[in-house]
Coordinates of C-alpha atoms in Angstrom, one line a residue:
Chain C
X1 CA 39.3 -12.1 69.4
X2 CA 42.2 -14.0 69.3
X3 CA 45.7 -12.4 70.2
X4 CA 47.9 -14.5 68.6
X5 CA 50.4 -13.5 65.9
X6 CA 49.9 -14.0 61.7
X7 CA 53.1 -15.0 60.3
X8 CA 54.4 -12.8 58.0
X9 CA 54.3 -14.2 53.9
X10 CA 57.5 -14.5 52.4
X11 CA 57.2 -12.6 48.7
X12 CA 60.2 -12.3 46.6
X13 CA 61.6 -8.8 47.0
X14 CA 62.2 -7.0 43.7
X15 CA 65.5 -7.3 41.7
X16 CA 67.9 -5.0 40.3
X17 CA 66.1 -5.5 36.9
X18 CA 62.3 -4.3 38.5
X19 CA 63.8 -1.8 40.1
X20 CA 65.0 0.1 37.2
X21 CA 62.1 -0.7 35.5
X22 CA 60.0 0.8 38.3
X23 CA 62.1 3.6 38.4
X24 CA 61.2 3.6 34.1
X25 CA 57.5 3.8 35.3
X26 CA 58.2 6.3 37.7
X27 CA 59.5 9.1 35.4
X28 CA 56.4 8.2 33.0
X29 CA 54.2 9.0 35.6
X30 CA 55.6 12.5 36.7
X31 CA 55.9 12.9 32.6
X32 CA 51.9 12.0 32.6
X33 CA 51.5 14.6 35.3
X34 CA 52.8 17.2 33.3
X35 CA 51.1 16.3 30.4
X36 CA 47.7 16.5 32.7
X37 CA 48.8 19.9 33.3
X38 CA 49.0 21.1 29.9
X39 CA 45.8 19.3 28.9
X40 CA 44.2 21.5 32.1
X41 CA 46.0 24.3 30.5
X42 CA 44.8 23.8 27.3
X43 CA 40.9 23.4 28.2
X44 CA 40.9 26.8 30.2
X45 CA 42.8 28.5 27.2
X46 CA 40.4 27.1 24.9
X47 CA 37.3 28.0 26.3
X48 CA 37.6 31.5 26.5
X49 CA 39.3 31.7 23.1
X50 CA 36.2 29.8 20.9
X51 CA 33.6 32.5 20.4
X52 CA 30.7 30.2 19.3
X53 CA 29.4 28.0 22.3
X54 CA 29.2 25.1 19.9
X55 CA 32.4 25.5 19.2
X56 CA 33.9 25.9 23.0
X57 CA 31.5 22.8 24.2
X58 CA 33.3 20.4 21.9
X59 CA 36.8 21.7 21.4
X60 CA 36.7 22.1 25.4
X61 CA 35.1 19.1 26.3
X62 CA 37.4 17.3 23.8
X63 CA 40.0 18.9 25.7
X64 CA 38.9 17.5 28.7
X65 CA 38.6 13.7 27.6
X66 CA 42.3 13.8 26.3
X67 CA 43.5 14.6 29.9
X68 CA 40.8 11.5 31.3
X69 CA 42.2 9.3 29.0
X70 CA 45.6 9.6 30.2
X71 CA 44.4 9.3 34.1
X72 CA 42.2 6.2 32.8
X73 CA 45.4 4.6 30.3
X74 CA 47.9 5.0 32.5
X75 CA 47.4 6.2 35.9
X76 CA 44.6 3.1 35.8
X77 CA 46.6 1.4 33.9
X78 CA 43.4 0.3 31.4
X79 CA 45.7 0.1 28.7
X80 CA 47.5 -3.0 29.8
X81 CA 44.1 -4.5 32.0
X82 CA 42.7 -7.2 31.3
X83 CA 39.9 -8.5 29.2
X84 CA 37.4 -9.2 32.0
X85 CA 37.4 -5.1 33.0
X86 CA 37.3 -4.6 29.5
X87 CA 33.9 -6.3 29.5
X88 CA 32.5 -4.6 32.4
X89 CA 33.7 -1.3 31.0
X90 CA 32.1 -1.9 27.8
X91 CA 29.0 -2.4 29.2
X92 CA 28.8 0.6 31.6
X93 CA 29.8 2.8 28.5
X94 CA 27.0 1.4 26.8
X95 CA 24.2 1.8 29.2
X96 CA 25.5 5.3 30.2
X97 CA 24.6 6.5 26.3
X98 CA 21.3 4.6 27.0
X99 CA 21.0 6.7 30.4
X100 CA 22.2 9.9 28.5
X101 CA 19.6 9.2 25.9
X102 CA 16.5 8.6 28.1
X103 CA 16.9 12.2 29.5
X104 CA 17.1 13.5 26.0
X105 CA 13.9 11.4 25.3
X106 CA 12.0 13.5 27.9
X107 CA 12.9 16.9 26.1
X108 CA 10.0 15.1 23.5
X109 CA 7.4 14.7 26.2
X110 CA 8.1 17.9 28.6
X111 CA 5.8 18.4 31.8
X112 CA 4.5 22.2 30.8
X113 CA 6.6 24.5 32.5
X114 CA 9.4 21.7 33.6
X115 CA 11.7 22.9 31.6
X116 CA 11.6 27.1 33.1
X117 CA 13.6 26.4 35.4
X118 CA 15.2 29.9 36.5
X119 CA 12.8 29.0 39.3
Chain G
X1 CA 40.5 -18.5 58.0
X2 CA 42.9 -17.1 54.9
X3 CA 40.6 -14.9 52.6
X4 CA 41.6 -16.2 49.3
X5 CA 42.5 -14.1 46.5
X6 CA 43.9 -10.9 48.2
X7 CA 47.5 -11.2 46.5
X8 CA 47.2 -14.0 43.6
X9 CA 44.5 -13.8 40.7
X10 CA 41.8 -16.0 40.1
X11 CA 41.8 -18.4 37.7
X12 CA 38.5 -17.7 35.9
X13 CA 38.9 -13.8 36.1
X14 CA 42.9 -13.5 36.6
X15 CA 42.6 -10.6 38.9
X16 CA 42.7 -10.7 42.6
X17 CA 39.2 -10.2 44.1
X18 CA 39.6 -6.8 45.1
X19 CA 40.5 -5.8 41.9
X20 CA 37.6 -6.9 40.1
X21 CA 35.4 -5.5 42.7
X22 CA 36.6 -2.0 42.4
X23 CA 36.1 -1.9 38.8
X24 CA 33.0 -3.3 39.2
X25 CA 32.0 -0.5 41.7
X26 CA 33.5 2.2 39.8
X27 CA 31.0 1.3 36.7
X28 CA 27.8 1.7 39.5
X29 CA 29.6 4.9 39.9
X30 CA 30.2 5.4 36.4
X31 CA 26.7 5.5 36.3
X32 CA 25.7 7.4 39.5
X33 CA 27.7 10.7 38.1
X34 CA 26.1 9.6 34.2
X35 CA 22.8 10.1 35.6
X36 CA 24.2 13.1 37.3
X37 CA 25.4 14.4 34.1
X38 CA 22.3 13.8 31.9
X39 CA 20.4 15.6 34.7
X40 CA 22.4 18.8 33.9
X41 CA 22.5 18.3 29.7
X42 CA 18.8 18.1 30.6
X43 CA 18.4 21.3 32.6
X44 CA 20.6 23.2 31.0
X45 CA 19.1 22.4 27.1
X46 CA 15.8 23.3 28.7
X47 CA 16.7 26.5 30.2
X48 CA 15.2 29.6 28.6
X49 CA 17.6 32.0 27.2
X50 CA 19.5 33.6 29.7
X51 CA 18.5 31.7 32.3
X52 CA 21.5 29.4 32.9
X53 CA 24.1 31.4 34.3
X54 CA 28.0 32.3 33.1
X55 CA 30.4 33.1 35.0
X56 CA 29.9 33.3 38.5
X57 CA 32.5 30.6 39.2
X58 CA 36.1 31.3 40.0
X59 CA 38.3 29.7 37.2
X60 CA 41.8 30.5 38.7
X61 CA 40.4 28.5 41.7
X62 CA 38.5 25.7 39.7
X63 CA 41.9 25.3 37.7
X64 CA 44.2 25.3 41.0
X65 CA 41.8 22.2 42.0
X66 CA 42.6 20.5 39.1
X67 CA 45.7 20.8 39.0
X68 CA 46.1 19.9 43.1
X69 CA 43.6 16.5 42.1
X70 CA 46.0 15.9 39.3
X71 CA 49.2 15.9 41.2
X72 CA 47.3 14.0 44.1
X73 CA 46.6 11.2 41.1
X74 CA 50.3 10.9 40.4
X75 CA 51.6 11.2 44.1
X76 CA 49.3 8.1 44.6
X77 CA 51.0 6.1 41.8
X78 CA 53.9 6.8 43.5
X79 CA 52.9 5.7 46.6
X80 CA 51.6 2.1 45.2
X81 CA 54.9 2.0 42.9
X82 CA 57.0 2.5 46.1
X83 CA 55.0 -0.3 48.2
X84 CA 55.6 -2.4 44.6
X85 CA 59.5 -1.4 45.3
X86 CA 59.6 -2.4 49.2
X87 CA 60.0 1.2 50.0
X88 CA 58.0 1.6 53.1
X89 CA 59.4 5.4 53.8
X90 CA 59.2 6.4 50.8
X91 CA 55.1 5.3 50.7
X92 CA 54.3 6.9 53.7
X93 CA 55.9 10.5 52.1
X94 CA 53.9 9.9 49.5
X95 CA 50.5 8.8 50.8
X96 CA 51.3 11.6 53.0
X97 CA 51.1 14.3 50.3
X98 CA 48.0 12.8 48.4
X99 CA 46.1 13.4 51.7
X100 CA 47.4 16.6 52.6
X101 CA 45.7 17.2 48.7
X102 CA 43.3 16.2 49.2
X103 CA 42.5 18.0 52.5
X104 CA 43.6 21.0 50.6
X105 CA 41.0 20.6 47.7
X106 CA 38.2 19.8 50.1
X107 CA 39.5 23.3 52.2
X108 CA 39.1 25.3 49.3
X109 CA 36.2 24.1 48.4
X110 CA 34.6 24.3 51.7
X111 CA 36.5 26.9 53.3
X112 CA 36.8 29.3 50.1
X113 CA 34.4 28.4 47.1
X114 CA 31.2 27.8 48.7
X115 CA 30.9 30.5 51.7
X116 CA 31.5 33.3 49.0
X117 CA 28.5 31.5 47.2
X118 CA 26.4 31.7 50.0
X119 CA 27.5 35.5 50.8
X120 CA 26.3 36.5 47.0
X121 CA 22.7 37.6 46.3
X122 CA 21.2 37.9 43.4
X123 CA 17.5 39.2 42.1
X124 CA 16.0 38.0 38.7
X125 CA 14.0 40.5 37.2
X126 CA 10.4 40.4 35.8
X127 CA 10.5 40.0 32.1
X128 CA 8.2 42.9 32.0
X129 CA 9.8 45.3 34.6
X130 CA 13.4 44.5 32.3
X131 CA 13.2 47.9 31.1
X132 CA 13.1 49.7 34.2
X133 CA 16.1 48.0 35.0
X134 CA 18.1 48.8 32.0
X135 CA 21.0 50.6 33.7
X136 CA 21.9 47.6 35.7
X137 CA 20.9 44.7 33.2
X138 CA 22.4 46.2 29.9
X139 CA 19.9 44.1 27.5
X140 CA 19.2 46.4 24.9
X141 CA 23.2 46.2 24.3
X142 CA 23.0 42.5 24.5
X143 CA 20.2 42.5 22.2
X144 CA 22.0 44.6 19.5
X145 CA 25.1 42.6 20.0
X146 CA 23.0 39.3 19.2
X147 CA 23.8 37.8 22.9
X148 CA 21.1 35.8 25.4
X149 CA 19.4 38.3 27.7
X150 CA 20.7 39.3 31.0
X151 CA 17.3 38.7 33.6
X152 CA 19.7 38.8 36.8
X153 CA 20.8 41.4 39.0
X154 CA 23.9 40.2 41.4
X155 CA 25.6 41.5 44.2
X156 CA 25.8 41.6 48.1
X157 CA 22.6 42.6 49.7
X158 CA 23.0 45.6 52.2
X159 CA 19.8 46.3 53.3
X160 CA 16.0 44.7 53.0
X161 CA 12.9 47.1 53.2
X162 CA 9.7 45.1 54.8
X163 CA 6.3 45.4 55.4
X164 CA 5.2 43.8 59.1
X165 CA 1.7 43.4 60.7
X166 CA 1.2 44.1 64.1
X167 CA 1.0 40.3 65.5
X168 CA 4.1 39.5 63.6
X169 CA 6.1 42.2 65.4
X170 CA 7.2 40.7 68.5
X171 CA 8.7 37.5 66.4
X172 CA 10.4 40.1 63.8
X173 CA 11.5 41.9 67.7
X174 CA 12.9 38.6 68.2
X175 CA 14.4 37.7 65.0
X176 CA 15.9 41.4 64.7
X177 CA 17.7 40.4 68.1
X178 CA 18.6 37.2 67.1
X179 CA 20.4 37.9 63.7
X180 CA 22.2 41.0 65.0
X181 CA 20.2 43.0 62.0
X182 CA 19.9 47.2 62.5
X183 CA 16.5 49.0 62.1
X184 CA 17.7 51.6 60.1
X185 CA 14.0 53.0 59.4
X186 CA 11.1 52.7 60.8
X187 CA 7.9 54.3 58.8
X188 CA 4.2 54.0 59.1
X189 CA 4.1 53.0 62.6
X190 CA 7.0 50.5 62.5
X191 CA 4.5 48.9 60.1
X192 CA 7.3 49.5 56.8
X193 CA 10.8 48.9 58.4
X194 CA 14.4 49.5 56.9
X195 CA 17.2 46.9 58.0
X196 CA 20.7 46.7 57.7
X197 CA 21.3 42.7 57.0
X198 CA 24.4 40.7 57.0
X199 CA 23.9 38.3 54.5
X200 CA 21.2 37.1 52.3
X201 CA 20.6 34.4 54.6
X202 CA 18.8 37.0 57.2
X203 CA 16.9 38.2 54.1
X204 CA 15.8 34.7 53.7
X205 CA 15.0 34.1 57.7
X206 CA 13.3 37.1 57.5
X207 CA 11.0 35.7 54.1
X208 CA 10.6 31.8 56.3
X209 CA 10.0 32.8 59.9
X210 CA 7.4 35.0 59.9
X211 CA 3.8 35.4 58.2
X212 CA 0.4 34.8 59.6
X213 CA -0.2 32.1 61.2
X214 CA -2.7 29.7 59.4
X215 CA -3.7 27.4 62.5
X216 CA -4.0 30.1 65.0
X217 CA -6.0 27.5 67.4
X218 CA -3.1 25.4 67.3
X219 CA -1.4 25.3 71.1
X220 CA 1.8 23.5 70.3
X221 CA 4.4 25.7 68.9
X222 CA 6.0 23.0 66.8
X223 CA 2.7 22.6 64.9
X224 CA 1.9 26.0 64.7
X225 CA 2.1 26.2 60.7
X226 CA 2.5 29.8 59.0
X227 CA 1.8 31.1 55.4
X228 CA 4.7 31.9 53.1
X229 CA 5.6 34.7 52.3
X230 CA 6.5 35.6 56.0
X231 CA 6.9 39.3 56.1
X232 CA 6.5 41.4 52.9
X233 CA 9.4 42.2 50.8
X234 CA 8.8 45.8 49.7
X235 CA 12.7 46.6 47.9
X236 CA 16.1 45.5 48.4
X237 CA 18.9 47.8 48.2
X238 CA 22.5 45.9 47.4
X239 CA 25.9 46.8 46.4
X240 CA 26.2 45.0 42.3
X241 CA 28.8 43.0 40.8
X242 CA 30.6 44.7 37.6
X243 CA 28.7 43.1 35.0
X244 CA 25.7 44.8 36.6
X245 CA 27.5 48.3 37.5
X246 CA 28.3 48.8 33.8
X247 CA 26.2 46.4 31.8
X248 CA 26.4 48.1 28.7
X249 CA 30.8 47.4 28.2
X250 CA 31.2 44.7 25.9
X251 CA 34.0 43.2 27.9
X252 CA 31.4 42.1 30.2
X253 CA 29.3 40.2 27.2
X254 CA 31.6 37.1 27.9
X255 CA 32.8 35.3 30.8
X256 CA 36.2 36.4 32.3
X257 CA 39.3 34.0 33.7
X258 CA 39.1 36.7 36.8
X259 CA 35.9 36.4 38.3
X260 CA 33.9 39.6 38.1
X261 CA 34.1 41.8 41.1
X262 CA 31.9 43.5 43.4
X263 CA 31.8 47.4 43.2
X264 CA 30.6 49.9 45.5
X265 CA 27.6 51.5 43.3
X266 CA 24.1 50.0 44.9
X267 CA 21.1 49.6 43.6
X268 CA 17.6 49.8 44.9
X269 CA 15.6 47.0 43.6
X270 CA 11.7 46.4 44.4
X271 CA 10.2 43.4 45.1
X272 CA 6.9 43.7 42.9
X273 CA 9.6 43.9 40.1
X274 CA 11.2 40.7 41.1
X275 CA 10.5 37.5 40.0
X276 CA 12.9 35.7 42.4
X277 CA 15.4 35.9 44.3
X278 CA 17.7 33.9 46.6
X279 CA 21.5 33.9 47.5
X280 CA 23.5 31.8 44.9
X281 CA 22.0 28.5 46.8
X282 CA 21.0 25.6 45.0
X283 CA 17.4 26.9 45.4
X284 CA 18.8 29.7 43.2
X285 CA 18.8 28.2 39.9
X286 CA 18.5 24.9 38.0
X287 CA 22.7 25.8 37.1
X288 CA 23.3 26.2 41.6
X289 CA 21.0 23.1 42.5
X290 CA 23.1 20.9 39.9
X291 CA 26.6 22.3 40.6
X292 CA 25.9 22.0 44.7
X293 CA 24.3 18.8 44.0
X294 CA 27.7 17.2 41.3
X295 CA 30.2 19.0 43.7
X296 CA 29.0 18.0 47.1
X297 CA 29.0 14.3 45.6
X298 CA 32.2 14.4 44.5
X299 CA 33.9 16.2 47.4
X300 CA 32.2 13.3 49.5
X301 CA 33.7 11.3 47.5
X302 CA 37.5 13.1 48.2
X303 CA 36.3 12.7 52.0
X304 CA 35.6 8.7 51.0
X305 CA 39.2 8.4 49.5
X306 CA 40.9 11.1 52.5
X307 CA 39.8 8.4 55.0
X308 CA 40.6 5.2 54.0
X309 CA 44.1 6.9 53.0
X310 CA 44.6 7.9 56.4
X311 CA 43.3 4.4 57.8
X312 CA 46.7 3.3 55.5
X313 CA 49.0 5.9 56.6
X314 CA 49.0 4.8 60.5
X315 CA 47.8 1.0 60.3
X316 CA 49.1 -0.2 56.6
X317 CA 51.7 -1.6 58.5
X318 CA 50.8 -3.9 59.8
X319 CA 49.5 -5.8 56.6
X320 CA 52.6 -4.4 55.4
X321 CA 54.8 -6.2 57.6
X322 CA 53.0 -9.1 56.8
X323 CA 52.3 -9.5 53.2
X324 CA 54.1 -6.2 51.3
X325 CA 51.9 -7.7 48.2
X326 CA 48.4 -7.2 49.9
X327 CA 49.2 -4.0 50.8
X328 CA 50.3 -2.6 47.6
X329 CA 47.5 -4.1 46.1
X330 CA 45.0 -2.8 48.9
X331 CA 46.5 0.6 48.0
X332 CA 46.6 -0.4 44.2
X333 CA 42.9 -0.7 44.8
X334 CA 42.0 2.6 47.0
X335 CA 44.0 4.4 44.2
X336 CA 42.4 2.8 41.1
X337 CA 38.9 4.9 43.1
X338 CA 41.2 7.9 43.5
X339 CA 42.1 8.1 40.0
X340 CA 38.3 7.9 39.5
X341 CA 37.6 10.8 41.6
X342 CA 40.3 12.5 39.7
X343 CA 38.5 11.8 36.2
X344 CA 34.8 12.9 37.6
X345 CA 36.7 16.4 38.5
X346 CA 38.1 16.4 35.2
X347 CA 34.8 16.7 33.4
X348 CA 33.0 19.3 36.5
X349 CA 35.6 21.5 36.2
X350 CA 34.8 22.5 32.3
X351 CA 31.4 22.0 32.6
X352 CA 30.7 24.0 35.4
X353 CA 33.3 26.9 35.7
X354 CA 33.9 26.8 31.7
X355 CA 30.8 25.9 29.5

């Protein structure tokens, strides 16, 4: 293995102007964190106060995908990626209903006794 | 040799390499924990009534997880936006805190959630013995009230009552010995035995390691194979949770935010009555084998991120030093898989510990 040294690559360093705006970015994302909290919040408070499951299952899971869109938006910054994720994203949400739908396809055509499974 | 693409974008995609691959990767594991999920809409939709447990998750502790995989998801923004600012220092703090997070999820986790799991014991009646169990299951109240019945008894096991043969008794001697258990009875010629285990785990060494042997021919030990059941279960006698002490209160119909204690009153349950039993392993239950299963992937996952954070926090640098560019985008890119980790959790947490 060679020994010798890589010379170091000269990138601008930020000016005055991306540092404030940094510091912009910064106070979004404690802001964001908070939010995340509440949403947290807000799906345990939920699911003990809905009385009918259907009823807790969506309002809490609805809950739950407010608070992963804002760690997918921002915190992944999605919102501002570009197209080419997009496409790849698109697709994976697309076969995961297939996937999600092949399991509820086998609830039709149930192996006899499969499905009691306490044990 | 340069590898191209680590700081400027490609022209045809217009992200650096790394970038792309992430994302890429993230949607194999977009489907990984998809398939995972569907497994458990699956199980659960199928289970009979009753059958998929509520409640036996701590929610303070689920929500204290959340909330410590949250803040680790912003500290690590933070990080990247302080590489992005040339603020080495102020990185390292940082990247310093999302590990210590993450240690700290993975400790509670390991060190808290699971082992009281593995401590718990619980028996699921007979549908036909339900009856005699009335005092401790409560379904006639659940019945009236229009709720799922209640088929399982849980607690901590105190004691195991067994029937041995004669040629199994010098390897129950032995296992007795080995496990630290305490005949507390002896009956029938040391035939029907009382002993005072120390978790549900000795109950369950107790069902594995012994029985006839089926190959007694057989000379090498290792091949020696034995019939299960080992020894017979005749009762167990355990200490119950609160939902089982006083079944019939209706503030026990639901789930709580505390998770139900254990109380001192004991029960004596027989084994010809049960129809399973286990600790709360993933052998347990469809609801266990699922949650150990989702969990155990994802807090691999935490270990994944843990690492290659570390790996940054003493030799980042170096590349650092170098090119302040790759490095935030190396970190840009170890963090877009954090976040990731951050959103699975999101979704386990309600399903698991609220749903």
């Amino acid at each position: 293995m060679s020994d010798h040294k890589e010379p170091a690559v000269q990138t601008p360093e930020p000016s005055a102007g991306d540092v404030e705006a940094f510091n912009k970015h910064l106070k979004g994302y404690i802001k964001i964190g908070l939010i995340e909290f509440v949403f947290t919040v807000a799906t345990v408070w939920i699911s003990f106060m809905a009385k009918s499951m259907g009823t807790k299952i969506i309002l809490t899971l609805l809950s739950a995908t407010g608070n992963a869109v804002l760690v997918a938006a921002i915190l992944m910054h999605l919102k501002d990626e570009k197209k080419t994720i997009w496409k790849v994203l698109f697709f994976t949400g697309a076969f995961l209903i297939v996937l999600f739908f092949l399991t509820w396809l086998a609830r039709s055509d149930e192996i006899m006794g499969a499905l009691h499974n306490h044990h | 040799m340069e590898i191209p693409h680590t700081v400027t974008a490609r022209p045809d995609t217009g992200l650096y390499n790394a970038k792309l691959a992430i994302w890429l990767f993230l949607a194999s594991e977009v489907m990984l924990f998809g398939g995972l999920f569907s497994a458990y809409v699956f199980l659960r939709m199928g289970a009979d009534d009753g059958y998929w447990p509520h409640g036996l998750l701590d929610v303070p502790i689920g929500t204290l997880n959340t909330f410590i995989l949250v803040s680790s998801s912003i500290t690590i923004v933070l990080a990247w936006a302080s590489l992005k600012m040339r603020q080495w220092a102020r990185h390292k703090l940082y990247l310093g805190i999302t590990i210590a997070l993450g240690v700290l999820f993975l400790c509670i986790k390991l060190g808290y959630e699971y082992p009281a799991k593995f401590k718990h014991f619980g028996v699921f009646i007979k549908k036909d013995s339900w009856s005699k169990y009335e005092d401790y299951l409560g379904n006639d109240h659940l019945k009236e009230a229009g709720l799922p019945p209640r088929p399982e008894i849980s607690g901590h096991l105190h004691e195991v009552e067994i029937d041995a043969t004669d040629a199994d008794r010098p390897l129950l001697d032995n296992l007795i010995k080995r496990r630290d258990l305490v005949v507390l009875k002896s009956e029938e010629d040391g035939k029907r035995l009382t002993l005072k285990v120390n978790s549900p785990s000795d109950a369950e060494a107790l069902r594995n390691a012994l029985g006839a042997i089926t190959n007694p021919e057989e000379q090498d030990p290792a091949k020696v194979q034995r019939k299960e059941p080992g020894v017979k279960m005749v009762a167990f006698e355990m200490a119950l949770d609160e939902v089982n002490a006083d079944p019939k209160n209706p503030k026990f119909d639901y789930p709580s935010f505390i998770l139900r204690g254990l109380t001192e009153k004991t029960a004596t349950i027989h084994a010809e009555d049960v129809d399973w039993w286990s600790a709360f392993y993933p052998k347990h239950s469809a609801y266990f084998a699922v949650y150990f299963l989702i969990t155990g992937l994802h807090g691999l996952h935490v270990l994944g991120g843990i690492v290659v954070f570390t790996y940054f926090f003493f030799f980042g640098h170096k590349i650092y030093r170098r090119n302040p560019e790759q490095q935030a985008n190396r970190i840009e890119v170890v963090g877009l898989y954090w976040h990731f980790v951050d959103l699975v959790w999101i979704f386990v947490f309600p399903i698991f510990y609220l749903l």
